[in-house]
Structures are given as structure tokens and as C-alpha cells.
PDB file of C-alpha atoms in Angstrom:
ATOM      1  CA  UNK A   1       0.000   0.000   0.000  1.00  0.00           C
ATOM      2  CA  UNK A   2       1.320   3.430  -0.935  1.00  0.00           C
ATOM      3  CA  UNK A   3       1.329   6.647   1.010  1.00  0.00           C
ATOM      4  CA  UNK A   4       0.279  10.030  -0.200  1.00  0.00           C
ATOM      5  CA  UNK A   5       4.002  11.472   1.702  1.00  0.00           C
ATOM      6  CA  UNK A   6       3.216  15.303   1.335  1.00  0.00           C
ATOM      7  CA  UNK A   7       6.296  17.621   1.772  1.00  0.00           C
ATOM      8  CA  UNK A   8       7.015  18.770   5.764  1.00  0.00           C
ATOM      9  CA  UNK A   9       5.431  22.047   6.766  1.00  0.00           C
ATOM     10  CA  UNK A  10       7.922  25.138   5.748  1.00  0.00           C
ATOM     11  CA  UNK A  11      10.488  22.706   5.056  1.00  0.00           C
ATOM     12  CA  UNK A  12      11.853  25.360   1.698  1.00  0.00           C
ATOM     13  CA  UNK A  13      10.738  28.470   4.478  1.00  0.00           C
ATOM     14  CA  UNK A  14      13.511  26.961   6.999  1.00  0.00           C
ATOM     15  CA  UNK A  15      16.291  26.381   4.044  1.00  0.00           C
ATOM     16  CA  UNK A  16      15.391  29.926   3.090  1.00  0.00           C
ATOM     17  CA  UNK A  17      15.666  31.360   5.822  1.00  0.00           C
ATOM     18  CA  UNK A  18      18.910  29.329   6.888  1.00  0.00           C
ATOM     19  CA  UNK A  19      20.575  30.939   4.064  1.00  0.00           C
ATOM     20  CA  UNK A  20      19.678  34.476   5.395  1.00  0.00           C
ATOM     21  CA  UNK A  21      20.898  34.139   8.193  1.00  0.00           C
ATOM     22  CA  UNK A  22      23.926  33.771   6.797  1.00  0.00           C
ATOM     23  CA  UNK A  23      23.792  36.266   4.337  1.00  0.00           C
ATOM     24  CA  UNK A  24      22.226  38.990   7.476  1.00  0.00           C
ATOM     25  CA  UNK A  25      25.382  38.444   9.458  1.00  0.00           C
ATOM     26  CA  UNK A  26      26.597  41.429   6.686  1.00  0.00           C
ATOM     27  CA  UNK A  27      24.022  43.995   8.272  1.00  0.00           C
ATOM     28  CA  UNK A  28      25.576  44.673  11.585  1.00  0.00           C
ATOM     29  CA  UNK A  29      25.153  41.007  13.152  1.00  0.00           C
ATOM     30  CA  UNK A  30      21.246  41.841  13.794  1.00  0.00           C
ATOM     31  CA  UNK A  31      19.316  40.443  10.918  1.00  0.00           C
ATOM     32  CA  UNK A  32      21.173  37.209  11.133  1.00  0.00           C
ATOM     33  CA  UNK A  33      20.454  36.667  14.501  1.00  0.00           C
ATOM     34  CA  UNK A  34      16.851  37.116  13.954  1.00  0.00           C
ATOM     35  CA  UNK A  35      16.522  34.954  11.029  1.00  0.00           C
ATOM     36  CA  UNK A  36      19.013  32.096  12.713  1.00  0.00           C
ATOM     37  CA  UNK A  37      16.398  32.218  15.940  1.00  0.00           C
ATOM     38  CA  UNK A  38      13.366  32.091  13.967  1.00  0.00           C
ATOM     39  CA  UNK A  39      14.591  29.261  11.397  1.00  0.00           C
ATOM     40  CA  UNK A  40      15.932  27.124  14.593  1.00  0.00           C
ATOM     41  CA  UNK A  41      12.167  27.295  16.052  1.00  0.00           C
ATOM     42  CA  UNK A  42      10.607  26.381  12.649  1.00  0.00           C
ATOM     43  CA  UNK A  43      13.030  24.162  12.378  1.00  0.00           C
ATOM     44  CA  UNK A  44      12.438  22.205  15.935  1.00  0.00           C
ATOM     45  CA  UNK A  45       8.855  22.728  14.857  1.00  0.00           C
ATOM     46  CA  UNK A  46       9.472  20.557  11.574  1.00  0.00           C
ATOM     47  CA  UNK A  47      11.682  17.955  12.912  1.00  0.00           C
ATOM     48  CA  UNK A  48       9.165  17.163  15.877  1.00  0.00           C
ATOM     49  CA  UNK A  49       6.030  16.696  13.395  1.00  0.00           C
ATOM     50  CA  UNK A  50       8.713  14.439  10.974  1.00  0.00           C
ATOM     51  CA  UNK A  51      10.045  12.264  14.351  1.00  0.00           C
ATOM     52  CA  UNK A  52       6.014  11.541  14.878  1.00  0.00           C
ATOM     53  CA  UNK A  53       5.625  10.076  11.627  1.00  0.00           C
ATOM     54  CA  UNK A  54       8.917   9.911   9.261  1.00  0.00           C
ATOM     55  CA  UNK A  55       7.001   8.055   6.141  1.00  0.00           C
ATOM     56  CA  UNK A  56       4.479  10.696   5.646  1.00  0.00           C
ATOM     57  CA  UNK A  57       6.696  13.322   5.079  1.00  0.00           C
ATOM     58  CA  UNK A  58       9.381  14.392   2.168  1.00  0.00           C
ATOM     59  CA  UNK A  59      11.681  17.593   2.394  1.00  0.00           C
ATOM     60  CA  UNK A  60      13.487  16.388   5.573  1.00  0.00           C
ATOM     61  CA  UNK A  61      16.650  16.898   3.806  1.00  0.00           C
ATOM     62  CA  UNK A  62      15.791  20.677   3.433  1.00  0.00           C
ATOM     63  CA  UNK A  63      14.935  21.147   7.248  1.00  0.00           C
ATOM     64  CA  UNK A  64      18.424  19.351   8.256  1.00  0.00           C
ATOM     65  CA  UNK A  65      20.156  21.798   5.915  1.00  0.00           C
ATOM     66  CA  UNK A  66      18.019  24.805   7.159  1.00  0.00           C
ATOM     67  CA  UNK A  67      19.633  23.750  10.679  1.00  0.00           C
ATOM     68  CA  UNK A  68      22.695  23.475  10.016  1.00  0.00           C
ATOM     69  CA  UNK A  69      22.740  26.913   7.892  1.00  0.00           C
ATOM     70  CA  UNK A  70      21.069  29.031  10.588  1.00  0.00           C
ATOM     71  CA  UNK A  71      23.825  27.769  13.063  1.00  0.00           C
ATOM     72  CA  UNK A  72      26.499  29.052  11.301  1.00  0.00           C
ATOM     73  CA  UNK A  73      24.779  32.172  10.355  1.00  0.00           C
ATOM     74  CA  UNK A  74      23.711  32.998  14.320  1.00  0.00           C
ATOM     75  CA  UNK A  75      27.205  31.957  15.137  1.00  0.00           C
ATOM     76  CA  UNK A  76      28.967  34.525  12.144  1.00  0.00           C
ATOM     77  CA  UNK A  77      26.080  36.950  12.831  1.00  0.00           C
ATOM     78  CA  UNK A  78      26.877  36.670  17.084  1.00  0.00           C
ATOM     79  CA  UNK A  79      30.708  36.745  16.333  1.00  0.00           C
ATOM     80  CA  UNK A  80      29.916  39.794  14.272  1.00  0.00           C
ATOM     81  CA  UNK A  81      27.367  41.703  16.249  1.00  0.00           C
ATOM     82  CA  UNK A  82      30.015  41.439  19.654  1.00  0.00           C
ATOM     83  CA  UNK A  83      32.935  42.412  17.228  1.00  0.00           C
ATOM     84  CA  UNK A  84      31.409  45.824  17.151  1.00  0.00           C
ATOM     85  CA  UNK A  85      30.239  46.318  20.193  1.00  0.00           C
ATOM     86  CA  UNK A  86      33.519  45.797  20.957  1.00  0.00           C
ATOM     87  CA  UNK A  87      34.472  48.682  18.462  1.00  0.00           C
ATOM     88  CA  UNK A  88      32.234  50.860  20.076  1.00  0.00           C
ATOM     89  CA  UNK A  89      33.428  50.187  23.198  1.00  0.00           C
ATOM     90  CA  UNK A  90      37.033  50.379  22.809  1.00  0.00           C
ATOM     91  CA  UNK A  91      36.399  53.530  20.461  1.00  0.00           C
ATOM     92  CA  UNK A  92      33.980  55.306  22.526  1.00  0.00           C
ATOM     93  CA  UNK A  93      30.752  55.503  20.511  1.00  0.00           C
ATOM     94  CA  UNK A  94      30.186  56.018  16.915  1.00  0.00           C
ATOM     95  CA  UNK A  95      32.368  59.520  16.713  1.00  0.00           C
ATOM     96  CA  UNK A  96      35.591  57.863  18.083  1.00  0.00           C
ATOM     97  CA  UNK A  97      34.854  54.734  15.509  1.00  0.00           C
ATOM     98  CA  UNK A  98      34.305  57.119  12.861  1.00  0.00           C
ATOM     99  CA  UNK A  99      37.360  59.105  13.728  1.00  0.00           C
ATOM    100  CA  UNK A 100      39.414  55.923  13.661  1.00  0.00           C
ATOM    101  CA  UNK A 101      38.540  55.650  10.364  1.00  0.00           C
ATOM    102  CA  UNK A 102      39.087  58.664   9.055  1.00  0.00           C
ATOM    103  CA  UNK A 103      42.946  57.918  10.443  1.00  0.00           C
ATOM    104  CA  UNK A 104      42.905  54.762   8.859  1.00  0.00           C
ATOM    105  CA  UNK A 105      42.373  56.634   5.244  1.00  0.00           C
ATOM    106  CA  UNK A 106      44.706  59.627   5.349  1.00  0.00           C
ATOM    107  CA  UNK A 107      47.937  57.537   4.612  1.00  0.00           C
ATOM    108  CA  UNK A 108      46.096  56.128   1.263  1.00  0.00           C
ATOM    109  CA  UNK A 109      45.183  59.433  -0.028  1.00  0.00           C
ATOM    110  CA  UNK A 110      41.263  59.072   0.324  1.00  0.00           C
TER     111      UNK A 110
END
């Protein structure tokens, strides 16, 4: 007897959003920690329904991927986000960062 398997609820959504969370770790850290967060929810959300009944479902694969994506992307986008806070920090505030790169471009001319 053959199952109607139908794909996994937001299974391409989790993938998706996996991959930008990695590509939100370029805006400051902050966009790729939200998407990483919400894609590991979905993404418990998916796996749970799958665990309860594996042979109904298809798109596992894309969930598993999703995963693994939006823990490297919270991981870059966390490294990335602390990295300048740090910069503020050590600068003091946005003036002193800015300042410390207007040093950085006299030598060069710009």
C-alpha cells in the first residue's frame, strides 16, 4: 500500500531562511540573529512533526540543511554583532569609531 508522503510544513521556508541568516550576518550582526532564531524554532517545529511520523513526510533533507545553515549564520552573525560592540566600546561611541577611520584613510590618499 502506498502513502500520499506530502512535503514537511515550511520545510523550503527553513532552508530559506537558513541561508539568510547567513547572508544577514553582513548587516551589523542583527538580521542574522533574527533569522538564525526564527529558522531554529521552525526548524524544531518541523523535525518534531517528521520524528512523529517519518514516512508521511518528504523535504526532511531541506529542514536538516536549514539547521545546520542558521547555526552558522547565528554563530557569524553573534561573532559579528560582539565584534562591534567591541568597536564601540574600545572607540567610545560612533564619533571615536568614525574618527578611527578617518585615520585609517589619510595615509592612502582618500
Amino acid at each position: 500500500m502506498e502513502l500520499n508522503k506530502q512535503e514537511l510544513p515550511n520545510a523550503t521556508l527553513i532552508l530559506i531562511l537558513g541561508i539568510l541568516s547567513i547572508v544577514g550576518c553582513c548587516c551589523y550582526g542583527i538580521v542574522g540573529v533574527i533569522f538564525g532564531i526564527i529558522t531554529l524554532i521552525l526548524a524544531k517545529k518541523a523535525m518534531e512533526i517528521y520524528n512523529a511520523n517519518p514516512e508521511m513526510y518528504l523535504g526532511y533533507q531541506n529542514v536538516k540543511l536549514g539547521r545546520i545553515l542558521a547555526i552558522i549564520g547565528l554563530v557569524l552573525s553573534a561573532l559579528f554583532l560582539l565584534t562591534f560592540i567591541g568597536a564601540l566600546i574600545f572607540y567610545g561611541g560612533m564619533e571615536g569609531l568614525e574618527e578611527f577611520q578617518r585615520e585609517m584613510m589619510e595615509p592612502q590618499g582618500m
